[in-house]
Structures are given as C-alpha cells and as structure tokens.
Short mmCIF file of C-alpha atoms and ligand atoms in Angstrom, two decimals:
data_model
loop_
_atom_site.label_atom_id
_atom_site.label_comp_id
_atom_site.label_asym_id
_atom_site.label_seq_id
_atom_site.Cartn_x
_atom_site.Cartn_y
_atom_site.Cartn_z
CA UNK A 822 -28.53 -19.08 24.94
CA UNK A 823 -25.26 -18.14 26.58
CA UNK A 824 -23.27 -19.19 23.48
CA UNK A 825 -25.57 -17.69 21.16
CA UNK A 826 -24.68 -14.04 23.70
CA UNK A 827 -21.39 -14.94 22.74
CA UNK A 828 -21.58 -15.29 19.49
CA UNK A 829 -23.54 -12.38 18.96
CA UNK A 830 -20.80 -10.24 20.83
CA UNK A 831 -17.94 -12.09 19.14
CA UNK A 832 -19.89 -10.85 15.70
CA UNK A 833 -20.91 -6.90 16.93
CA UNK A 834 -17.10 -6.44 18.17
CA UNK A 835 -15.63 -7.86 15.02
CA UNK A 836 -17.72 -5.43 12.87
CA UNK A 837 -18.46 -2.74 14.78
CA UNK A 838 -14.17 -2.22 15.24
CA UNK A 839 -13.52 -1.95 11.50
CA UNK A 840 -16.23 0.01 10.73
CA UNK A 841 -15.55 2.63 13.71
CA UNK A 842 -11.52 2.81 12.38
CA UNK A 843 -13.32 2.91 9.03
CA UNK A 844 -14.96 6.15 9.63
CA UNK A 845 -12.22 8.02 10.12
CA UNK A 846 -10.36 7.25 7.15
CA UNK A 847 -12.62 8.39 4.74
CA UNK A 848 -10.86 9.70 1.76
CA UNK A 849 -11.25 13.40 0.57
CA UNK A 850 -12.68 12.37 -2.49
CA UNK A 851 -13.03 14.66 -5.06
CA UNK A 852 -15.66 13.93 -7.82
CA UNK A 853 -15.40 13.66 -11.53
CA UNK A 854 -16.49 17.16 -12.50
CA UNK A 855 -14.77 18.80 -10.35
CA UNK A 856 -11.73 16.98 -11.18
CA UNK A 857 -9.39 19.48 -13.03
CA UNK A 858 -5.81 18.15 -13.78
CA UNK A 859 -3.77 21.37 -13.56
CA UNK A 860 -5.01 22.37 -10.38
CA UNK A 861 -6.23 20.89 -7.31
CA UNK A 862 -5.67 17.07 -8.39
CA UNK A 863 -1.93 17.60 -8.95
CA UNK A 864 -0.23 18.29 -6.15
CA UNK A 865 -3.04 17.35 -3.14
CA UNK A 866 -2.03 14.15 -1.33
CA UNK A 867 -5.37 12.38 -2.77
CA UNK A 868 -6.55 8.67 -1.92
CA UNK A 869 -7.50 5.71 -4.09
CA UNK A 870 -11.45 6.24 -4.48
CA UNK A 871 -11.66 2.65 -4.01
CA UNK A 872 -13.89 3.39 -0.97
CA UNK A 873 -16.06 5.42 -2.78
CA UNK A 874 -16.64 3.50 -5.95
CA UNK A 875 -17.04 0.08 -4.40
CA UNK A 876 -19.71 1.77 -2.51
CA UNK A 877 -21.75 2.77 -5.52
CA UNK A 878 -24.05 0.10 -7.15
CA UNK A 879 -21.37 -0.68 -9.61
CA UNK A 880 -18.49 -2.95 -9.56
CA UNK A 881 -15.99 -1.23 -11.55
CA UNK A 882 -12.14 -1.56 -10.45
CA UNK A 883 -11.40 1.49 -8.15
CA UNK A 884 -9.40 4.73 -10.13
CA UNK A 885 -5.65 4.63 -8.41
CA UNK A 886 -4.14 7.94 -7.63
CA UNK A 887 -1.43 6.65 -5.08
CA UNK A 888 0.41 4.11 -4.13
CA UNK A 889 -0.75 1.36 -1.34
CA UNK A 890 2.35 -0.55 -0.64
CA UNK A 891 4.42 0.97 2.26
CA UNK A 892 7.00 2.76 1.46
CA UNK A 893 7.14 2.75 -2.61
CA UNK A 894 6.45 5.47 -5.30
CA UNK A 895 5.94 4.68 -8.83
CA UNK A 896 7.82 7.30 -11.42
CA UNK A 897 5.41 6.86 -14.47
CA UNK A 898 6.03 8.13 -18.02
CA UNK A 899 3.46 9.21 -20.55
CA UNK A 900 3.19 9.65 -24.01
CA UNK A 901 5.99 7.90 -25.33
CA UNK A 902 7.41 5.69 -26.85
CA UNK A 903 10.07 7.93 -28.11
CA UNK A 904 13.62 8.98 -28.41
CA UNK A 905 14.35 9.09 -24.47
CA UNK A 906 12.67 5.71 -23.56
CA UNK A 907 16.29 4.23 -23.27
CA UNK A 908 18.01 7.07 -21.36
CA UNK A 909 14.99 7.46 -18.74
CA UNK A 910 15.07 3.56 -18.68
CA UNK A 911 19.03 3.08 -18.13
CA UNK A 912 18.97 6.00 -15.15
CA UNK A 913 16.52 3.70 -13.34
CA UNK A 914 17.62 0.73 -13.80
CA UNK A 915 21.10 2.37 -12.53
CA UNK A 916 19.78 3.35 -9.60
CA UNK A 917 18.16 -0.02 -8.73
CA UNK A 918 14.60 1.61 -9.60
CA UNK A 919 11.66 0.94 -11.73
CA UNK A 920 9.48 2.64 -13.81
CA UNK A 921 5.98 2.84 -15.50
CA UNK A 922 5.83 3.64 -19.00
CA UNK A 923 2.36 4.58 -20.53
CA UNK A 924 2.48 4.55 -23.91
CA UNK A 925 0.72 5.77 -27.23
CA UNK A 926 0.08 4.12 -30.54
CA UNK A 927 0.58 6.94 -32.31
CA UNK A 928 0.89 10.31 -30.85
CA UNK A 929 4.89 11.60 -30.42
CA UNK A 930 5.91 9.10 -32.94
CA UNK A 931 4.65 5.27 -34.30
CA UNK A 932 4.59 2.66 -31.86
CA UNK A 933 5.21 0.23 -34.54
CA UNK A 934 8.36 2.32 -35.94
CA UNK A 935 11.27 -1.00 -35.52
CA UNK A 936 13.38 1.62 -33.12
CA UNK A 937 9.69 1.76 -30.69
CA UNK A 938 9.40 -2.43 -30.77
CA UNK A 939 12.97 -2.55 -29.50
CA UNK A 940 12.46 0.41 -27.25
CA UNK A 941 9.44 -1.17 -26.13
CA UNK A 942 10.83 -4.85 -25.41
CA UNK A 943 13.91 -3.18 -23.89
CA UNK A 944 11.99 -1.42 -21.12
CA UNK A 945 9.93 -4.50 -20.06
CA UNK A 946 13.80 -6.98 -20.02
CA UNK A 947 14.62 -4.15 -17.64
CA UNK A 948 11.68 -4.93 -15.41
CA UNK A 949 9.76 -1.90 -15.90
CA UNK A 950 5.97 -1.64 -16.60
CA UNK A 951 4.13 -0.47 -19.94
CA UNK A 952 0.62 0.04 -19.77
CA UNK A 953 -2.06 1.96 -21.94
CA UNK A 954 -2.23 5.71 -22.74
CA UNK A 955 -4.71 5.19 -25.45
CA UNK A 956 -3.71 5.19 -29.48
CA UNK A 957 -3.68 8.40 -29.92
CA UNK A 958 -4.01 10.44 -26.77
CA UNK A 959 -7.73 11.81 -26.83
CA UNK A 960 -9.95 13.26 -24.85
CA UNK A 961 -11.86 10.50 -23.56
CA UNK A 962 -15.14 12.58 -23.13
CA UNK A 963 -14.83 13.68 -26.44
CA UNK A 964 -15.70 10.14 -28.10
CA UNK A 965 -18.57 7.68 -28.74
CA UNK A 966 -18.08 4.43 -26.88
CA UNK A 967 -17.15 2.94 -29.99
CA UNK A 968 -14.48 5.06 -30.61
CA UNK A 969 -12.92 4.72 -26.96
CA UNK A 970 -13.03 1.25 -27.71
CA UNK A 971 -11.23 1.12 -30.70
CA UNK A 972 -9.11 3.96 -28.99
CA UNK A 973 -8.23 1.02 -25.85
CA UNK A 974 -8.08 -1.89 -28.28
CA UNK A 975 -5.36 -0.60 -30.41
CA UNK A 976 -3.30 0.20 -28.01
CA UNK A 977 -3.97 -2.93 -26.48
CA UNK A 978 -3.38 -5.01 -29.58
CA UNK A 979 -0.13 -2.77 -29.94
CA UNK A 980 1.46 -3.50 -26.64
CA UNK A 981 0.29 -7.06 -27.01
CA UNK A 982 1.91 -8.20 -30.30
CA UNK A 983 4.90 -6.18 -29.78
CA UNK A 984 5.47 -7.66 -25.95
CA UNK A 985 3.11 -10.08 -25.54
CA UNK A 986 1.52 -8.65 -22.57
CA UNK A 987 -1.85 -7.39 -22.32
CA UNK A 988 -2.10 -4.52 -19.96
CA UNK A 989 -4.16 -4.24 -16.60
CA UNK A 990 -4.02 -0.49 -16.34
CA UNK A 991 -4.75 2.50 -18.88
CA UNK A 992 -4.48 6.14 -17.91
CA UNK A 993 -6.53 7.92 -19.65
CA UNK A 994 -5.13 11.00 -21.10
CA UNK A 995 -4.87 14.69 -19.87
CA UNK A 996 -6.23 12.29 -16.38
CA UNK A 997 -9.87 12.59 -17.94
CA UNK A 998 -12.64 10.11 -18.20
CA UNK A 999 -16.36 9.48 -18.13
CA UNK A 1000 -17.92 6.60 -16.21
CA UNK A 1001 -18.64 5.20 -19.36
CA UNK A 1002 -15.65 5.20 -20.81
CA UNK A 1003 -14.31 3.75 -17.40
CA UNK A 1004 -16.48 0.57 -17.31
CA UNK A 1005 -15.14 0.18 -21.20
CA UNK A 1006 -11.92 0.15 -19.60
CA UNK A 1007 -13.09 -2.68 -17.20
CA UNK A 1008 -14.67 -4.60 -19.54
CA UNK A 1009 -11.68 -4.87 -20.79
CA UNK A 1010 -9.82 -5.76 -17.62
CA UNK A 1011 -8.20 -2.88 -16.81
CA UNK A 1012 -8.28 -0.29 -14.18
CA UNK A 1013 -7.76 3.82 -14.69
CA UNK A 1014 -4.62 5.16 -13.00
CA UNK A 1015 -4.19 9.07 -12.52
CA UNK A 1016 -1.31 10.18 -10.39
CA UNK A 1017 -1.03 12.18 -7.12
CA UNK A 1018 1.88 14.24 -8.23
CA UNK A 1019 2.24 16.06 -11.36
CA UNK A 1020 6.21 17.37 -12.08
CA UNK A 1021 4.89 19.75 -14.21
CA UNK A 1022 7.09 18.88 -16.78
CA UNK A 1023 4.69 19.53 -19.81
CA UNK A 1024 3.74 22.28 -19.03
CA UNK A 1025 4.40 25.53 -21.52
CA UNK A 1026 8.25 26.79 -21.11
CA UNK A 1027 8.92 23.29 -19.37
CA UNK A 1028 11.79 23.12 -20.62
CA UNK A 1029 13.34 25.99 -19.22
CA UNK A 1030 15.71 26.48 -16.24
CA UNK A 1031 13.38 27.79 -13.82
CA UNK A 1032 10.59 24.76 -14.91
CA UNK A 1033 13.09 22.10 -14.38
CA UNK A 1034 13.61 23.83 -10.69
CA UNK A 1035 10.10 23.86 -9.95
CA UNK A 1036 9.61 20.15 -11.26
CA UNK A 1037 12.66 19.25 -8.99
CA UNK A 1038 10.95 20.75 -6.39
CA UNK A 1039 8.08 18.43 -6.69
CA UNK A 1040 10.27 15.91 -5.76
CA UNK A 1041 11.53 17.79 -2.99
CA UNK A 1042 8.48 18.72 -1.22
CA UNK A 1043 7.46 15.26 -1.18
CA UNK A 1044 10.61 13.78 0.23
CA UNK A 1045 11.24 16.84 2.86
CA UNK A 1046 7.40 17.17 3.53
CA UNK A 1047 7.66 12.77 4.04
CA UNK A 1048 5.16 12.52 2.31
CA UNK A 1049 4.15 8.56 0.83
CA UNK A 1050 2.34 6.73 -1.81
CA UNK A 1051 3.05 9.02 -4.33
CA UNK A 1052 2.58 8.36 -7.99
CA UNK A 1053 4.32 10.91 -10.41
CA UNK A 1054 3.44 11.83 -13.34
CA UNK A 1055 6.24 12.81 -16.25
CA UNK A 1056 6.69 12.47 -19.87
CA UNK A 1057 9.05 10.87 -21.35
CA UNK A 1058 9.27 12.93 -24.60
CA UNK A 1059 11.12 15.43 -23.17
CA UNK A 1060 15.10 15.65 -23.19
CA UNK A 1061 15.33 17.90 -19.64
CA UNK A 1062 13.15 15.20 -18.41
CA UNK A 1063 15.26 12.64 -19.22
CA UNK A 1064 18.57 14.61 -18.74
CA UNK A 1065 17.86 16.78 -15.97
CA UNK A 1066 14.48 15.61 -13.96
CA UNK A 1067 14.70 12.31 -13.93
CA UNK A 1068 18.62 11.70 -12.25
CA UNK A 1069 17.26 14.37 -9.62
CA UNK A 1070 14.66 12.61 -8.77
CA UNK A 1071 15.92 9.29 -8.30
CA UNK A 1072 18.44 10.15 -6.63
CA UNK A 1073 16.24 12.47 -4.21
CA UNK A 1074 14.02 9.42 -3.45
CA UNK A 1075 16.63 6.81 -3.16
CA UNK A 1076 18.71 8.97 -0.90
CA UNK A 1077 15.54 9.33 1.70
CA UNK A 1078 14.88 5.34 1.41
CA UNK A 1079 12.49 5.62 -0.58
CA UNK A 1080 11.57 2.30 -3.26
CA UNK A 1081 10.61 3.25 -6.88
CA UNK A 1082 8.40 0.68 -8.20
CA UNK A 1083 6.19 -0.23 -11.19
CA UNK A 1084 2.76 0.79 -10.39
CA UNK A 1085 1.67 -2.48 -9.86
CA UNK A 1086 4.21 -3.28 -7.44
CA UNK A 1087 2.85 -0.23 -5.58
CA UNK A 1088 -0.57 -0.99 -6.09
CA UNK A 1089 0.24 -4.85 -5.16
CA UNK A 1090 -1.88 -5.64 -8.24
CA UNK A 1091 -0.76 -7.96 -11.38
CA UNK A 1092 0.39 -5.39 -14.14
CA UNK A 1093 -0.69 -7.53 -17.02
CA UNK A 1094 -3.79 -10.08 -17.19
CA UNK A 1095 -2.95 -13.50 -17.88
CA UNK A 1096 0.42 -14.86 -18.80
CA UNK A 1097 2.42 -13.54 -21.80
CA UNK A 1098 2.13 -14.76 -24.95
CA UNK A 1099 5.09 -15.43 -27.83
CA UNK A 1100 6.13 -12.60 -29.77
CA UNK A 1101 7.20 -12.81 -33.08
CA UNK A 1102 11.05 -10.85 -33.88
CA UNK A 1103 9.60 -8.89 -36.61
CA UNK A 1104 6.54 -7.03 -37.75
CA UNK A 1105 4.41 -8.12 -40.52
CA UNK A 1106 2.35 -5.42 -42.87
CA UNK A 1107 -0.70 -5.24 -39.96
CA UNK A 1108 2.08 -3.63 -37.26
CA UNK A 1109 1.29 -0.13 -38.70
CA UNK A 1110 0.02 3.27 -37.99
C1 NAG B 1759 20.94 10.36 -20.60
O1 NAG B 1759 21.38 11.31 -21.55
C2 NAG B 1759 22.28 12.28 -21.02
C3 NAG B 1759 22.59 13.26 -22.14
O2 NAG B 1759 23.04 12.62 -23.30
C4 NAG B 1759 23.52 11.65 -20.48
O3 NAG B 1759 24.35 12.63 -19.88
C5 NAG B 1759 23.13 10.62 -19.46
O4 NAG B 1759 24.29 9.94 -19.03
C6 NAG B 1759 22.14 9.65 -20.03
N1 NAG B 1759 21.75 8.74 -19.00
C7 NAG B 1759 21.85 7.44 -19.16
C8 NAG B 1759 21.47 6.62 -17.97
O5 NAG B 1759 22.20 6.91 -20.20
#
C-alpha cells in the first residue's frame, strides 16, 4: 500500500510538472486562414505549431516557422536555382555560415540547364541545404491533389538525380498550403517549412536603395531586439540580394554570435531521408523541362 502511495505520487509529480510548465508555453498559433504572408506572419516572432498539430487527430509532421536549436538562424533562399546561387553560396561559406536553398524545377530558369546541376552540386560540397519549392512555384490551393503531387514529385525527382538526395522539407510557395496538400507532403516524407522573418526582398521596388535599407533592417531588429530562432526568408534571384543583403546580414549575425545554419541543423532534424544515392556526371534526354 505504502509503495503503491509512492508510486502514485512519483507518477502525479512527474506529469503534473510538465504539463503545468506546459501551459504556459502555449504558442500564439495562428490558423491557416488567417495566415496571410505579407502581413502578420512575416515579421511576428511565431512558434513551431508542433503543439498544435500533434494535438489534432492527425499525425502529420509539425509546419516549422523557427528555429529550435539554441542559438542558430537559418538564412534560406527561394526560387532559385539561378545566376546568384554561387555568389550567395561563396559569402556564406566565407563567413563560416550555411545556408538553405529551396529550389524550383522550373520557374526563374531550368533546373536541369548544365550551369543549375553544377550550381546545384556546388551548394550541397559547400555544406549547405537544398530542399523543395515545388516545380514550378504554384499556388498550392489552387491544384487537385494530383497535380500537387506531380508538382512535389518533380521536384523531388529533380533534386534527387541531380544530387542524389531526396529532400525532408518543401516550402510551399508564397508560404501557402491546404491540409491536404500538407499530408501529400508527408506522405512523401517531408515536412512544410515557412519562415518567421521575411527580408522583404521580393517585394515590388525591392531592388531599390531604400528596400535594401528596410530588408537590412530586418536583420537589425532581430539582432538589436535579441531576438532567436529566426528563419529568414530571401530569394536568391535577386542581384542586391546577393550583392548587398546578404554580406549585411551575415556579417550582422556573426558579429552578435549568432550561428547560421541549414534548417535542419536548426531544426535538429535530418535534411534528407535516407542516405544518398550515386549520381551520374551528366544528364541523359529525361533531365528536362
Ligand atoms: C558577389 O558579387 C559581388 C558583385 O559582383 C561581388 O562584389 C562579391 O564579391 C561577390 N561575393 C562573393 C562571395 O563572390
């Protein structure tokens, strides 16, 4: 009886602790419709809805929006690959960084274009991450399941055949989704990623003096405001992005001690499922757009 008391107390404090911290960190969530990427999403200090979604009756992978390892950001790049893939690349790499690279099929220029395969292997020698973007950059909720599968499978096969890595994480483009399009994702073994910071950097006239100071100052609100676990979203088809964005911000981060990881390192998830398979070193016919 006595050790049965025990027990029972041993149990109630060892539960009844977490879930009392639990309750108060309860993410702001914010919920799918109201979810509007060039507003409130962008620059709010959001949590991973992992709480949330492993509380519903599914058992899809949680949507990321910031980084869970202490101390690390993740820089991510979207849309590419294309002309500044090597530049953005080299400043990181520089500056003992890493970056995440989500990539098209087709939508700035051909993945399978022989500059894009080098491009592509060059980024992942240098230890950064590619992941999906989709093949062409949709809207998600615009399409039929079967065309956000084919949508997530050419990419997929893209990425695959030109690095032999099959990604773990897609961001879905313009950072919208449906739930069904989401459990496609899974089914497929990968998670959604949005970001918690947006630079603003495609935005119209972004590539104008007073846009490249207000995308800096992303950067420097979140290292003067110590702020953490940010993921940033940029586009790498830009040249003040490259040029003019990019330098500033690594250097910004790096100066207040901050690490810039892939987003898997952040997340402390695998970025690719499975181990990577032998690439060929050239296309065949198939490798087109
Ligand atoms: C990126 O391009 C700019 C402009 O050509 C150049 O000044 C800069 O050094 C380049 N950065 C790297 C790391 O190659």
């Amino acid at each position: 009886m006595f050790t049965l008391a025990i027990l029972l107390a041993t149990l109630a404090s060892a539960y009844a602790l977490p879930a009392f911290t639990h309750s108060f960190s309860i993410p702001k969530i914010i919920g799918r419709n109201e979810w509007n990427p060039s507003s409130s999403f962008t620059h709010g200090d959001l949590q991973n809805r992992a709480e949330s979604d492993s509380a519903g009756s599914n058992s899809l992978p949680p949507i990321y929006t910031q980084c869970t390892t202490p101390d690390t950001v993740a820089l991510t790049f979207d849309d590419g690959p294309y002309d500044f893939m090597y530049n953005i690349s080299d400043t990181l790499t520089a500056n003992g960084a890493k970056g995440t690279f989500f990539v098209n099929g087709y939508n700035y220029q051909c993945i399978y274009s022989d500059e894009n395969i080098k491009r592509l292997r060059y980024v992942v020698a240098q230890g950064h991450q590619i992941a999906s973007h989709t093949w062409s950059h949709p809207h998600l909720e615009n399409l039929k399941d079967d065309q956000v599968r084919e949508e997530l499978s050419k990419i997929d096969e893209a990425i695959l055949r030109i690095t032999g890595l099959k990604s773990s994480f897609l961001r879905p483009p313009f950072g919208s989704y449906t739930e069904s399009a989401r459990s496609i994702a899974a089914s497929r073994g990968q998670a959604l990623v949005i970001w918690s910071y947006d630079s603003g950097d495609s935005k119209p006239n972004a590539r104008s003096p007073s846009s490249v100071r207000e995308q800096r100052g992303v950067y420097d609100s979140y290292v003067n405001g110590k702020k953490t676990g940010g993921i940033f979203l940029n586009h790498e088809v830009y040249d003040t992005t490259a040029r003019e964005l990019v330098p500033y911000a690594v250097a910004k981060l790096k100066a207040a001690g901050y690490k810039m990881v892939t987003l898997a390192e952040c997340l402390g998830l695998n970025a690719y499922q499975g181990e990577p398979i032998p690439v060929p070193p050239s296309k065949d016919a198939t490798w087109k757009c």
